[in-house]
Structure formats: C-alpha cells, structure tokens
Short mmCIF file of C-alpha atoms and ligand atoms in Angstrom, two decimals:
data_model
loop_
_atom_site.label_atom_id
_atom_site.label_comp_id
_atom_site.label_asym_id
_atom_site.label_seq_id
_atom_site.Cartn_x
_atom_site.Cartn_y
_atom_site.Cartn_z
CA MET A 67 64.55 -4.08 -3.38
CA GLY A 68 60.80 -4.56 -2.81
CA GLN A 69 59.46 -5.38 0.63
CA LYS A 70 58.03 -8.81 1.20
CA PHE A 71 55.11 -9.96 3.32
CA TYR A 72 54.34 -13.35 4.77
CA LEU A 73 50.64 -13.93 5.45
CA GLU A 74 49.20 -16.98 7.13
CA THR A 75 45.46 -17.60 7.40
CA PHE A 76 43.70 -19.66 10.02
CA GLY A 77 39.98 -20.50 10.37
CA CYS A 78 36.98 -20.11 8.16
CA GLN A 79 36.01 -18.75 4.75
CA MET A 80 35.59 -15.26 6.24
CA ASN A 81 39.28 -15.19 7.07
CA VAL A 82 40.17 -16.41 3.61
CA VAL A 83 38.31 -13.49 2.05
CA ASP A 84 39.80 -11.08 4.56
CA SER A 85 43.27 -12.35 3.74
CA GLU A 86 42.61 -11.67 0.07
CA GLN A 87 41.86 -8.08 1.04
CA ILE A 88 44.99 -7.85 3.18
CA ALA A 89 47.09 -9.20 0.29
CA ALA A 90 45.56 -6.69 -2.10
CA LEU A 91 46.20 -3.74 0.25
CA LEU A 92 49.79 -4.84 0.73
CA ALA A 93 50.28 -5.22 -3.07
CA ASP A 94 49.14 -1.58 -3.40
CA LEU A 95 51.79 -0.61 -0.88
CA GLY A 96 54.41 -2.25 -3.09
CA PHE A 97 54.82 -5.46 -1.11
CA CYS A 98 55.16 -8.80 -2.77
CA ALA A 99 54.57 -12.24 -1.21
CA ALA A 100 57.40 -13.98 0.56
CA SER A 101 57.64 -17.78 0.40
CA SER A 102 58.60 -18.07 4.08
CA ALA A 103 58.47 -16.03 7.31
CA GLU A 104 62.28 -15.96 7.33
CA GLU A 105 62.59 -13.82 4.21
CA ALA A 106 59.70 -11.42 5.10
CA ASP A 107 59.81 -7.79 6.18
CA LEU A 108 56.24 -8.04 7.45
CA ILE A 109 54.58 -11.11 9.00
CA ILE A 110 50.79 -11.18 9.37
CA LEU A 111 48.76 -13.87 10.95
CA ASN A 112 45.02 -13.77 10.26
CA THR A 113 43.66 -15.68 13.20
CA CYS A 114 40.73 -17.77 14.43
CA SER A 115 39.40 -18.06 18.01
CA ILE A 116 36.43 -20.38 17.51
CA ARG A 117 37.91 -22.91 19.96
CA GLU A 118 40.64 -22.63 22.52
CA LYS A 119 42.87 -25.00 20.51
CA ALA A 120 42.70 -22.68 17.47
CA GLU A 121 43.66 -19.73 19.67
CA ARG A 122 46.54 -21.57 21.33
CA LYS A 123 47.87 -22.50 17.96
CA VAL A 124 48.03 -18.85 16.93
CA VAL A 125 49.81 -17.76 20.08
CA GLY A 126 52.26 -20.68 19.76
CA HIS A 127 52.97 -19.63 16.20
CA LEU A 128 53.60 -16.03 17.21
CA TRP A 129 56.21 -17.11 19.75
CA ARG A 130 58.06 -18.92 16.95
CA PHE A 131 58.62 -15.58 15.24
CA LYS A 132 60.36 -14.00 18.20
CA PRO A 133 63.89 -15.06 17.15
CA LEU A 134 63.27 -13.53 13.71
CA LYS A 135 62.39 -10.22 15.34
CA GLU A 136 65.47 -10.40 17.55
CA ALA A 137 67.66 -11.01 14.46
CA ASN A 138 65.94 -8.23 12.50
CA PRO A 139 64.44 -5.37 14.61
CA GLU A 140 62.95 -3.83 11.43
CA LEU A 141 60.68 -6.83 10.97
CA VAL A 142 57.03 -5.92 11.61
CA ILE A 143 54.75 -8.60 13.14
CA ALA A 144 51.03 -8.02 12.92
CA VAL A 145 48.03 -10.04 14.11
CA GLY A 146 44.55 -9.74 12.57
CA GLY A 147 41.28 -11.69 12.67
CA CYS A 148 39.27 -13.12 15.56
CA VAL A 149 42.06 -13.58 18.15
CA ALA A 150 43.17 -10.01 17.52
CA GLN A 151 39.59 -8.79 17.98
CA GLN A 152 39.08 -10.80 21.14
CA GLU A 153 42.41 -10.07 22.82
CA GLY A 154 43.29 -6.57 21.51
CA GLU A 155 45.81 -4.81 23.72
CA ARG A 156 46.35 -7.96 25.77
CA LEU A 157 48.20 -9.52 22.85
CA LEU A 158 50.66 -6.65 22.85
CA GLN A 159 51.18 -7.20 26.58
CA ARG A 160 51.61 -10.95 26.25
CA LEU A 161 53.82 -10.92 23.16
CA PRO A 162 56.44 -8.16 23.38
CA HIS A 163 57.66 -8.81 19.78
CA VAL A 164 54.22 -8.14 18.21
CA ASP A 165 53.88 -4.61 16.75
CA LEU A 166 50.34 -4.44 15.54
CA VAL A 167 46.96 -5.94 16.45
CA PHE A 168 44.13 -5.11 14.10
CA GLY A 169 40.53 -6.32 14.60
CA THR A 170 37.99 -7.74 12.19
CA HIS A 171 36.51 -4.29 11.35
CA ASN A 172 39.85 -2.58 10.81
CA ILE A 173 41.49 -4.30 7.87
CA HIS A 174 41.01 -1.22 5.64
CA ARG A 175 43.17 0.77 8.04
CA LEU A 176 46.13 -1.55 7.62
CA PRO A 177 48.16 0.85 5.35
CA GLU A 178 47.89 3.71 7.83
CA LEU A 179 48.52 1.51 10.87
CA LEU A 180 51.61 -0.02 9.24
CA ARG A 181 52.90 3.43 8.45
CA ARG A 182 52.61 4.47 12.05
CA VAL A 183 54.28 1.29 13.29
CA ARG A 184 57.22 1.75 10.88
CA ARG A 185 57.69 5.50 11.04
CA GLN A 186 56.98 6.10 14.74
CA ARG A 187 57.83 2.64 16.04
CA GLU A 188 54.48 2.64 17.80
CA ARG A 189 52.91 -0.57 19.05
CA ILE A 190 49.17 -0.40 18.17
CA ALA A 191 46.05 -2.40 18.97
CA GLU A 192 43.06 -1.20 16.93
CA VAL A 193 39.93 -3.22 17.55
CA ALA A 194 37.04 -0.79 17.40
CA PHE A 195 33.78 -2.09 15.92
CA LEU A 196 32.28 0.05 13.16
CA ASP A 197 28.64 0.95 12.55
CA ARG A 198 26.58 -0.73 9.88
CA GLU A 199 26.78 2.01 7.23
CA THR A 200 30.53 2.26 7.48
CA ARG A 201 30.92 -1.47 7.22
CA LEU A 202 28.66 -1.60 4.16
CA ALA A 203 30.67 1.14 2.47
CA LEU A 204 33.93 -0.71 3.18
CA PHE A 205 33.34 -3.89 1.21
CA PRO A 206 36.49 -4.13 -0.91
CA GLU A 207 36.58 -4.41 -4.68
CA ARG A 208 37.53 -8.02 -5.42
CA ARG A 209 40.40 -8.68 -7.80
CA SER A 210 41.02 -11.53 -10.14
CA THR A 211 43.30 -14.17 -8.62
CA GLY A 212 43.16 -16.44 -11.68
CA GLU A 213 41.19 -18.98 -9.71
CA VAL A 214 38.14 -20.82 -11.06
CA VAL A 215 36.21 -20.92 -7.77
CA ARG A 216 35.83 -18.00 -5.33
CA TYR A 217 33.98 -17.04 -2.19
CA VAL A 218 31.62 -14.11 -2.30
CA THR A 219 30.59 -12.49 0.98
CA VAL A 220 26.87 -11.77 1.20
CA MET A 221 26.54 -11.08 4.87
CA GLN A 222 28.81 -10.63 7.84
CA GLY A 223 28.51 -11.02 11.60
CA CYS A 224 25.91 -12.90 13.59
CA ASP A 225 23.02 -11.89 15.87
CA ASN A 226 22.15 -15.37 17.13
CA PHE A 227 24.43 -15.57 20.19
CA CYS A 228 24.41 -19.33 20.50
CA THR A 229 25.62 -19.77 24.05
CA TYR A 230 28.89 -21.53 23.13
CA CYS A 231 29.88 -19.28 20.25
CA VAL A 232 32.44 -16.44 20.14
CA VAL A 233 31.51 -15.31 16.64
CA PRO A 234 29.03 -12.56 17.51
CA HIS A 235 31.60 -11.23 19.96
CA VAL A 236 34.47 -11.08 17.48
CA ARG A 237 32.68 -10.40 14.21
CA GLY A 238 29.99 -8.05 15.44
CA ARG A 239 26.36 -7.63 14.43
CA GLU A 240 24.80 -9.07 11.35
CA ILE A 241 24.78 -6.98 8.14
CA SER A 242 23.59 -8.01 4.67
CA ARG A 243 25.40 -6.60 1.69
CA PRO A 244 23.05 -5.01 -0.88
CA SER A 245 22.02 -7.63 -3.40
CA GLY A 246 22.95 -5.32 -6.28
CA ALA A 247 26.52 -5.23 -5.02
CA VAL A 248 26.64 -9.00 -4.63
CA LEU A 249 25.30 -9.56 -8.16
CA ALA A 250 27.69 -7.00 -9.63
CA GLU A 251 30.63 -8.68 -7.90
CA VAL A 252 29.67 -12.16 -9.14
CA GLY A 253 29.24 -10.73 -12.61
CA ARG A 254 32.77 -9.22 -12.50
CA LEU A 255 34.27 -12.47 -11.16
CA VAL A 256 32.59 -14.53 -13.86
CA GLY A 257 33.93 -12.05 -16.43
CA SER A 258 37.43 -12.72 -15.15
CA GLY A 259 37.11 -16.52 -15.56
CA VAL A 260 35.44 -17.65 -12.30
CA ARG A 261 33.06 -20.57 -12.89
CA GLU A 262 31.79 -21.31 -9.39
CA VAL A 263 31.01 -19.05 -6.45
CA THR A 264 30.24 -19.97 -2.89
CA LEU A 265 28.09 -17.35 -1.20
CA ILE A 266 29.40 -16.98 2.33
CA GLY A 267 28.20 -15.57 5.61
CA GLN A 268 28.27 -16.63 9.26
CA ASN A 269 24.58 -17.27 8.98
CA VAL A 270 24.21 -17.00 5.23
CA ASN A 271 20.53 -17.97 4.89
CA SER A 272 19.35 -15.25 7.26
CA TYR A 273 20.47 -12.85 4.47
CA GLY A 274 18.26 -9.80 4.11
CA GLY A 275 16.41 -10.56 7.32
CA ASN A 276 17.14 -7.33 9.10
CA THR A 277 17.09 -5.19 5.90
CA PRO A 278 13.62 -4.07 4.83
CA GLY A 279 13.05 -4.30 1.08
CA GLU A 280 16.08 -6.53 0.48
CA LEU A 281 15.86 -9.88 -1.38
CA SER A 282 15.46 -13.01 0.73
CA PHE A 283 18.40 -15.47 0.59
CA ALA A 284 16.39 -17.76 -1.73
CA GLU A 285 15.83 -14.85 -4.10
CA LEU A 286 19.48 -13.80 -3.98
CA LEU A 287 20.55 -17.37 -4.69
CA ALA A 288 18.23 -17.55 -7.72
CA ALA A 289 19.52 -14.26 -9.08
CA VAL A 290 23.16 -15.30 -8.68
CA HIS A 291 22.33 -18.65 -10.26
CA ASP A 292 21.01 -16.94 -13.36
CA ILE A 293 24.19 -15.03 -14.10
CA PRO A 294 25.30 -16.25 -17.54
CA ALA A 295 28.48 -18.38 -17.71
CA LEU A 296 28.39 -19.26 -14.01
CA GLU A 297 28.57 -23.06 -13.91
CA ARG A 298 27.83 -23.57 -10.24
CA VAL A 299 26.76 -21.95 -7.04
CA ARG A 300 27.12 -23.09 -3.41
CA PHE A 301 26.56 -21.38 -0.06
CA VAL A 302 27.83 -21.75 3.49
CA THR A 303 27.00 -21.76 6.40
CA SER A 304 23.29 -22.08 6.78
CA HIS A 305 21.43 -22.14 10.06
CA PRO A 306 18.75 -24.81 10.30
CA LYS A 307 16.21 -22.42 11.87
CA ASP A 308 16.50 -20.13 8.78
CA ILE A 309 15.97 -22.78 6.13
CA SER A 310 12.81 -21.55 4.38
CA GLN A 311 10.61 -23.59 2.06
CA ARG A 312 11.62 -21.19 -0.74
CA LEU A 313 15.27 -22.09 -0.14
CA ILE A 314 14.34 -25.79 -0.13
CA ASP A 315 12.53 -25.28 -3.47
CA CYS A 316 15.74 -23.83 -4.94
CA TYR A 317 17.18 -27.36 -4.86
CA ALA A 318 14.35 -28.44 -7.19
CA THR A 319 14.37 -25.44 -9.49
CA LEU A 320 18.00 -24.32 -9.83
CA PRO A 321 20.06 -26.84 -11.84
CA ARG A 322 23.37 -25.16 -11.21
CA LEU A 323 22.95 -25.12 -7.43
CA CYS A 324 25.26 -27.80 -6.10
CA ARG A 325 23.54 -30.78 -4.51
CA HIS A 326 25.10 -30.31 -1.09
CA ILE A 327 24.15 -28.48 2.08
CA HIS A 328 26.29 -27.90 5.19
CA LEU A 329 23.73 -27.84 7.96
CA PRO A 330 25.26 -27.67 11.45
CA LEU A 331 23.26 -29.84 13.83
CA GLN A 332 25.44 -29.13 16.95
CA SER A 333 23.40 -31.57 19.05
CA GLY A 334 20.49 -34.00 18.59
CA SER A 335 19.14 -33.40 22.09
CA ASP A 336 16.28 -30.89 22.41
CA ARG A 337 17.38 -29.95 25.90
CA VAL A 338 20.98 -29.26 24.81
CA LEU A 339 19.75 -27.43 21.70
CA ARG A 340 17.63 -25.20 23.96
CA GLU A 341 20.58 -24.53 26.23
CA MET A 342 22.75 -23.71 23.19
CA ARG A 343 19.94 -21.34 22.13
CA ARG A 344 19.79 -22.84 18.65
CA GLY A 345 16.14 -22.14 17.93
CA TYR A 346 15.12 -25.62 16.63
CA THR A 347 14.45 -29.12 17.92
CA ALA A 348 15.75 -32.36 16.56
CA ALA A 349 12.34 -32.94 14.95
CA ASP A 350 12.40 -29.50 13.26
CA TYR A 351 15.87 -30.31 11.92
CA LEU A 352 14.86 -33.73 10.62
CA ASP A 353 11.75 -32.25 9.02
CA LYS A 354 13.94 -29.83 7.01
CA VAL A 355 16.26 -32.63 6.03
CA ALA A 356 13.27 -34.64 4.77
CA ARG A 357 11.93 -31.65 2.81
CA LEU A 358 15.32 -31.03 1.25
CA ARG A 359 15.55 -34.72 0.26
CA SER A 360 12.12 -34.63 -1.27
CA ALA A 361 13.02 -31.51 -3.31
CA CYS A 362 16.33 -33.08 -4.36
CA PRO A 363 16.75 -36.85 -3.75
CA GLU A 364 20.49 -36.80 -4.57
CA ILE A 365 21.36 -34.05 -2.04
CA ARG A 366 24.14 -34.79 0.44
CA PHE A 367 24.37 -33.37 3.90
CA THR A 368 27.39 -32.41 6.00
CA SER A 369 27.29 -31.05 9.55
CA ASP A 370 29.09 -29.63 12.58
CA ILE A 371 28.54 -31.33 15.96
CA ILE A 372 29.74 -30.27 19.40
CA VAL A 373 30.40 -33.07 21.86
CA GLY A 374 30.38 -32.55 25.60
CA PHE A 375 28.42 -29.34 25.92
CA PRO A 376 28.15 -28.55 29.69
CA GLY A 377 25.49 -30.78 31.24
CA GLU A 378 25.27 -33.14 28.29
CA THR A 379 24.04 -36.53 29.63
CA GLU A 380 24.49 -39.94 28.08
CA ALA A 381 20.86 -39.72 26.99
CA ASP A 382 21.46 -36.36 25.26
CA PHE A 383 24.46 -37.85 23.48
CA LEU A 384 22.44 -40.88 22.35
CA ASP A 385 19.93 -38.40 20.87
CA THR A 386 22.81 -36.92 18.82
CA LEU A 387 23.87 -40.38 17.62
CA ALA A 388 20.28 -41.10 16.61
CA VAL A 389 20.01 -37.99 14.43
CA VAL A 390 23.45 -38.67 12.87
CA GLN A 391 22.19 -42.17 11.99
CA GLU A 392 18.89 -40.94 10.65
CA VAL A 393 20.28 -38.15 8.45
CA GLY A 394 23.16 -40.19 7.09
CA TYR A 395 25.74 -37.40 6.67
CA ALA A 396 28.35 -37.63 3.98
CA ASP A 397 30.76 -35.87 6.38
CA ILE A 398 30.66 -34.40 9.84
CA TYR A 399 33.01 -32.03 11.61
CA THR A 400 33.10 -32.90 15.27
CA PHE A 401 34.33 -30.63 17.99
CA LEU A 402 34.90 -31.04 21.74
CA TYR A 403 33.11 -28.29 23.54
CA SER A 404 35.57 -25.47 24.31
CA PRO A 405 34.64 -22.63 26.70
CA ARG A 406 35.03 -19.26 24.98
CA PRO A 407 35.51 -15.88 26.64
CA GLY A 408 32.42 -13.67 26.71
CA THR A 409 29.98 -16.49 25.89
CA GLN A 410 27.28 -17.71 28.29
CA ALA A 411 27.73 -21.46 28.35
CA PRO A 412 31.09 -21.61 30.18
CA LEU A 413 29.54 -19.82 33.15
CA ARG A 414 27.83 -23.12 33.95
CA SER A 415 29.57 -25.33 36.52
CA ASP A 416 28.50 -28.72 35.19
CA GLY A 417 31.17 -29.14 32.52
CA LEU A 418 32.05 -32.71 31.67
CA SER A 419 35.33 -34.43 32.34
CA PRO A 420 37.73 -34.64 29.41
CA GLU A 421 37.55 -38.43 29.57
CA VAL A 422 33.75 -38.48 29.10
CA GLN A 423 34.01 -35.94 26.32
CA GLN A 424 36.70 -37.93 24.53
CA GLU A 425 34.85 -41.21 24.87
CA ARG A 426 31.70 -39.71 23.32
CA PHE A 427 33.74 -38.02 20.62
CA ASP A 428 35.29 -41.38 19.64
CA ARG A 429 31.89 -43.10 19.57
CA LEU A 430 30.49 -40.39 17.28
CA LEU A 431 33.45 -40.75 14.89
CA GLU A 432 33.03 -44.49 14.92
CA LEU A 433 29.38 -44.21 13.95
CA GLN A 434 30.15 -41.70 11.18
CA GLU A 435 32.89 -43.99 9.91
CA ARG A 436 30.21 -46.54 9.13
CA ILE A 437 28.05 -43.99 7.32
CA GLY A 438 30.13 -41.43 5.36
CA PRO A 439 32.61 -43.58 3.48
CA ALA A 440 29.79 -45.82 2.21
CA ILE A 441 28.09 -42.78 0.70
CA TRP A 442 31.25 -41.68 -1.13
CA ARG A 443 31.90 -45.29 -2.31
CA GLN A 444 28.60 -45.20 -4.16
CA ASP A 445 30.29 -42.86 -6.64
CA VAL A 446 32.84 -45.47 -7.76
CA GLY A 447 32.06 -46.55 -11.31
CA ARG A 448 29.87 -43.56 -11.98
CA THR A 449 30.70 -40.82 -14.48
CA LEU A 450 30.15 -37.47 -12.84
CA PRO A 451 30.49 -33.86 -13.99
CA LEU A 452 33.61 -32.32 -12.53
CA LEU A 453 34.48 -28.62 -12.48
CA VAL A 454 38.23 -28.63 -12.94
CA GLU A 455 39.87 -26.21 -10.47
CA GLY A 456 43.59 -26.57 -11.00
CA GLU A 457 46.71 -28.68 -10.55
CA SER A 458 46.45 -31.35 -7.88
CA ARG A 459 48.48 -31.15 -4.75
CA GLN A 460 49.35 -34.78 -5.44
CA GLY A 461 51.67 -33.47 -8.19
CA GLY A 462 52.64 -35.79 -11.03
CA GLY A 463 50.84 -33.61 -13.60
CA GLN A 464 47.45 -34.46 -12.05
CA LEU A 465 44.55 -32.07 -11.97
CA PHE A 466 41.78 -31.81 -9.43
CA GLY A 467 38.16 -30.75 -9.51
CA ARG A 468 35.02 -31.24 -7.51
CA THR A 469 31.79 -33.08 -8.03
CA THR A 470 28.49 -31.35 -7.20
CA TRP A 471 28.85 -32.80 -3.67
CA GLY A 472 32.09 -30.90 -3.09
CA ARG A 473 34.51 -33.79 -2.81
CA ILE A 474 37.91 -33.37 -4.43
CA VAL A 475 38.63 -35.72 -7.36
CA ASN A 476 42.20 -36.05 -8.62
CA PHE A 477 42.72 -37.26 -12.21
CA ALA A 478 45.20 -37.12 -15.09
CA GLY A 479 44.52 -34.45 -17.70
CA GLY A 480 45.90 -31.44 -19.53
CA ARG A 481 45.92 -27.95 -18.05
CA GLU A 482 43.57 -26.72 -20.82
CA LEU A 483 40.79 -28.48 -18.88
CA ILE A 484 41.06 -26.01 -15.99
CA GLY A 485 37.82 -24.05 -15.71
CA GLN A 486 35.78 -26.58 -17.64
CA VAL A 487 33.10 -28.98 -16.49
CA ILE A 488 34.05 -32.42 -17.77
CA PRO A 489 32.78 -35.94 -17.24
CA VAL A 490 35.07 -38.04 -15.07
CA THR A 491 34.59 -41.68 -14.09
CA ILE A 492 35.27 -42.20 -10.36
CA THR A 493 37.65 -45.16 -9.89
CA ALA A 494 38.43 -45.06 -6.16
CA SER A 495 37.18 -43.31 -3.01
CA TYR A 496 39.56 -42.39 -0.21
CA ARG A 497 39.14 -40.67 3.16
CA ASN A 498 39.07 -37.08 1.84
CA SER A 499 39.22 -37.35 -1.87
CA GLN A 500 38.43 -39.56 -4.84
CA LEU A 501 40.33 -40.66 -7.90
CA GLY A 502 38.91 -40.30 -11.37
CA GLU A 503 39.65 -40.99 -15.03
CA TYR A 504 38.95 -38.73 -17.89
CA TRP A 505 38.91 -39.81 -21.50
CA GLU A 506 38.36 -37.20 -24.15
CA SER A 507 35.90 -39.44 -25.91
CA ASN A 508 33.92 -39.30 -22.68
CA ALA A 509 32.94 -35.74 -23.49
CA SER A 510 29.62 -36.80 -24.96
CA VAL A 511 28.79 -39.25 -22.17
CA ARG A 512 25.62 -38.35 -20.38
CA CYS A 513 26.52 -37.23 -16.85
CA TYR A 514 24.72 -38.20 -13.74
CA GLY A 515 23.59 -35.27 -11.64
CA GLN A 516 24.02 -31.63 -12.53
CA GLY A 517 27.03 -29.77 -13.70
N1 5AD B 139 33.30 -25.30 21.27
C1 5AD B 139 33.35 -26.27 20.36
N2 5AD B 139 32.95 -26.14 19.08
C2 5AD B 139 32.49 -24.87 18.73
N3 5AD B 139 32.03 -24.44 17.59
C3 5AD B 139 31.68 -23.13 17.71
N4 5AD B 139 31.97 -22.72 18.97
C4 5AD B 139 32.47 -23.82 19.63
C5 5AD B 139 32.88 -24.04 20.93
N5 5AD B 139 32.86 -23.09 21.85
C6 5AD B 139 31.86 -25.26 16.39
C7 5AD B 139 30.40 -25.33 15.95
C8 5AD B 139 30.39 -24.46 14.69
C9 5AD B 139 31.77 -24.74 14.15
C10 5AD B 139 32.28 -23.76 13.16
O1 5AD B 139 32.60 -24.72 15.30
O2 5AD B 139 30.07 -26.67 15.63
O3 5AD B 139 29.39 -24.85 13.78
FE1 SF4 B 140 28.03 -18.86 16.26
FE2 SF4 B 140 25.39 -19.60 16.41
FE3 SF4 B 140 26.12 -17.37 15.05
FE4 SF4 B 140 26.72 -19.79 14.06
S1 SF4 B 140 24.68 -18.98 14.38
S2 SF4 B 140 28.12 -18.00 14.15
S3 SF4 B 140 27.16 -20.95 15.95
S4 SF4 B 140 26.36 -17.70 17.23
#
C-alpha cells in the first residue's frame, strides 16, 4: 500500500508555494495525500514565525502529534519553514518525537533527508543558507494543480531589516528570479488553465533592484500582463518606499492589473517609522496613495499595521489613526507588536504594557470598522466582473469568485463557469465576503471596472 503524507501550512504566500513544492517532491517519492494526521506515515508542518503567537501555535500543534508517534514508531514527523529555520537543532531538543527539521533553503533536499531519517533512524536538523546562484538554480518547475489562480514567486528574501521583522533572518538575502523564467512559468501556467496570477515576494516591488540589467518590477508586471489569455494579474507584498512612478502608472495603463494594492503602513508616526527603519514618512506614504488614486480612482487599499511598537506614545498612535482615516482602507490587518529573536527592536527596554497595547488595538479596529465595511457596501447593487475560482466553501452547489478588489463573492451557478470572468450583481456585503447573483442573460451587461 502507498505511503501517505499529511502536510499543514501556516503563514504567508511563500509558505503556500513552498508547500506545493513539498507536495510535488513527495508525489515523486510515491506518497499520496492523507486526509488526516492519524492516517499518515509522514507528517510535515510548514511553519511561520512572524509573531510569537504563530510560533507557539506550531509548537503546540507538534505536541499534539506525540501520541501518534508513540502508537506508531515508524511515523516520521518533519518541520519546515520559518520556525524550522529559526530554531534548527533546538526543535529536536525541545520535541523528542520530531525526526526532521529542514530550513527555508533546504526543501529540495527533502527526499534525501527523509531517506536518511527512515533508513538510518537519524534525527536531522538541516538549516544551512545557500548562496544566490544555487538558490536561483533551485526554483522548482511548477505543476498544474487544476486551479484557476496561482502564486508566482518573482523574488525571495529581504534585505530591509525592519527592526521588528524576523523575515530577513529566516528567509535570507533578497534574490530576484530572472524575468525570462518568470514569464516562461506564467506562460506555462496559463497554458494549463490558470487565469490569474499573483506575483509574490517578500518585498515584491524591489524586484530587479540588486540585479544589473534585469527588468524593473513595473516592466516585469507589464510583460506578465501582456501574456495572452491571462485575465488578471496581482502582486503582493509591496513596500511603500519602493513604489515607483512607473509602477503607479501601471494602474492607469494595464487594464488587467487588479485595482487593489496591499501597502503595509506599519505605523503613521514618523518617529516610530524611523525606529522601525521603514525608509518613509507618513507624508511620503500619503503622497504615494494620492498618486495611485489619481492614476486609478477606483483603486482600493489594504494594509498591515503594528500596534504597540516599543516606545509608541499616545501621540504616535494618534498619528496612525489619522493616516488610517485619511487613506480609507478597505481592510487592515492589525498586529500587536511581538518581539522576535535576532531582531533589533526587542533589545529596547521601553516596551508597552499589554493593557495599553490591547486598548490601542481595539481603538484601531473600531475606527476601521467605521471605514472598511462602508467601502464594501458600495458594491451592493452593482454588476461587477468576477473571475470564478471554484466551488464555494459554503457548499449548497454555490461557486465563488473574486472581484478586481480581491473580495470573495459567493453565488449560485454551474461548474462550467469556473475559470471564466462573468458579470455578477452584488446583493449583500458581509464581514469577509459578498453575495452575488448571476443570470445568464447578464452576459452582455456592461461591467463596471475591469475584468
Ligand atoms: N510583531 C508584530 N507584527 C509583525 N509583523 C511583522 N513582524 C512583526 C512583529 N515582530 C507584521 C507586519 C507585517 C506583517 C506580515 O506582519 O505588519 O507587514
Ligand atoms: Fe520584514 Fe521589513 Fe522585509 Fe517586510 S520589508 S519582510 S517587514 S524586513
């Protein structure tokens, strides 16, 4: 009987793509996917360490697998991703039932490492960082998953070293993938039925920056955009300091570029931004927002904001609220500051009390609650182009797709619509999704916005 693997993914888009690679390597070894950890011969957690809570969740999860290992000593338990990279050997010491720890640059070695674990019953932690050339040569060939939308990695790592952030420490230095390889990959994906790609990178719009002769991010985006039969392109995550005028112009000139940008603010206080080493002021940020709006009036913004950075005063926090109010984000992701190992910020002694952090966090959410839902409610009654992605999690034969702004819309329709851009009339707007109606006769209705 074939061996089964159980793979669970935490964290960001990078981990989603890495998990695809892990699953493909395991398929080559003859494994098939298990539907639960209980029936697996191999359990892999692909982990995230961006905040302490994320890391604690992973370790808690790993403890839950201990009884499975006791019941079946042949079971192999492996940990990959950012917690693996950060903790390495220490994870093996803390968790006696874990067999293998593999870091973010060592996914390609999984077959060999698993062989050693199984044949020699070794316990291994492999977390070496690789050099640029080796990493570039190791980009895996992407396979068709039958999905309509896919992520495409254009760069990896980060050189910014924001003082709160663990990413440069667990993902390594920034590398840009050759544009020819990116374009070839998107071409292949489109050939296998993909209709939308999201170009991903930790700092996606610094693409090409440290590679002489390479395209700029705006040029890469335009080249991807022009690939025939691609309906839509998105990108994430951009750094405000690297938003160029050429990238802003893309929103005016590229009709298939989705009208959304995720632009992490982190803080609206110039002093805190300086201490975070973000490389922009609130005024710089607002200027870019204004220029993006003038290039594309219907653009919607989303953001990440950290509350309670060490030394954040009430006045600093009010500056953040003011920027949130001025931009009018469709959504924000808010995080309580969490000290991370190896980063500079936690060395400071003026951390805030959890009560103050929580109180500010709640006020920020309250403000956003008055802004975001009103933006999404504007869609009710409009007919919008929707790229249909698949069957809805709501069940009941419903499908789901996304508008250009990225919000999920559930609606009733036949499976043959999957992969098509169709006009859907929005009938209700909820916290994280919208409800729509599709009539076939709608097909000729002129859609608002782009497809
Ligand atoms: N504490 C809290 N939030 C953090 N983020 C990154 N590092 C930390 C940290 N140490 C947030 C940032 C980033 C998002 C992915 O996670 O807002 O944009
Ligand atoms: Fe972390 Fe800053 Fe790099 Fe983003 S740009 S990954 S926040 S160091």
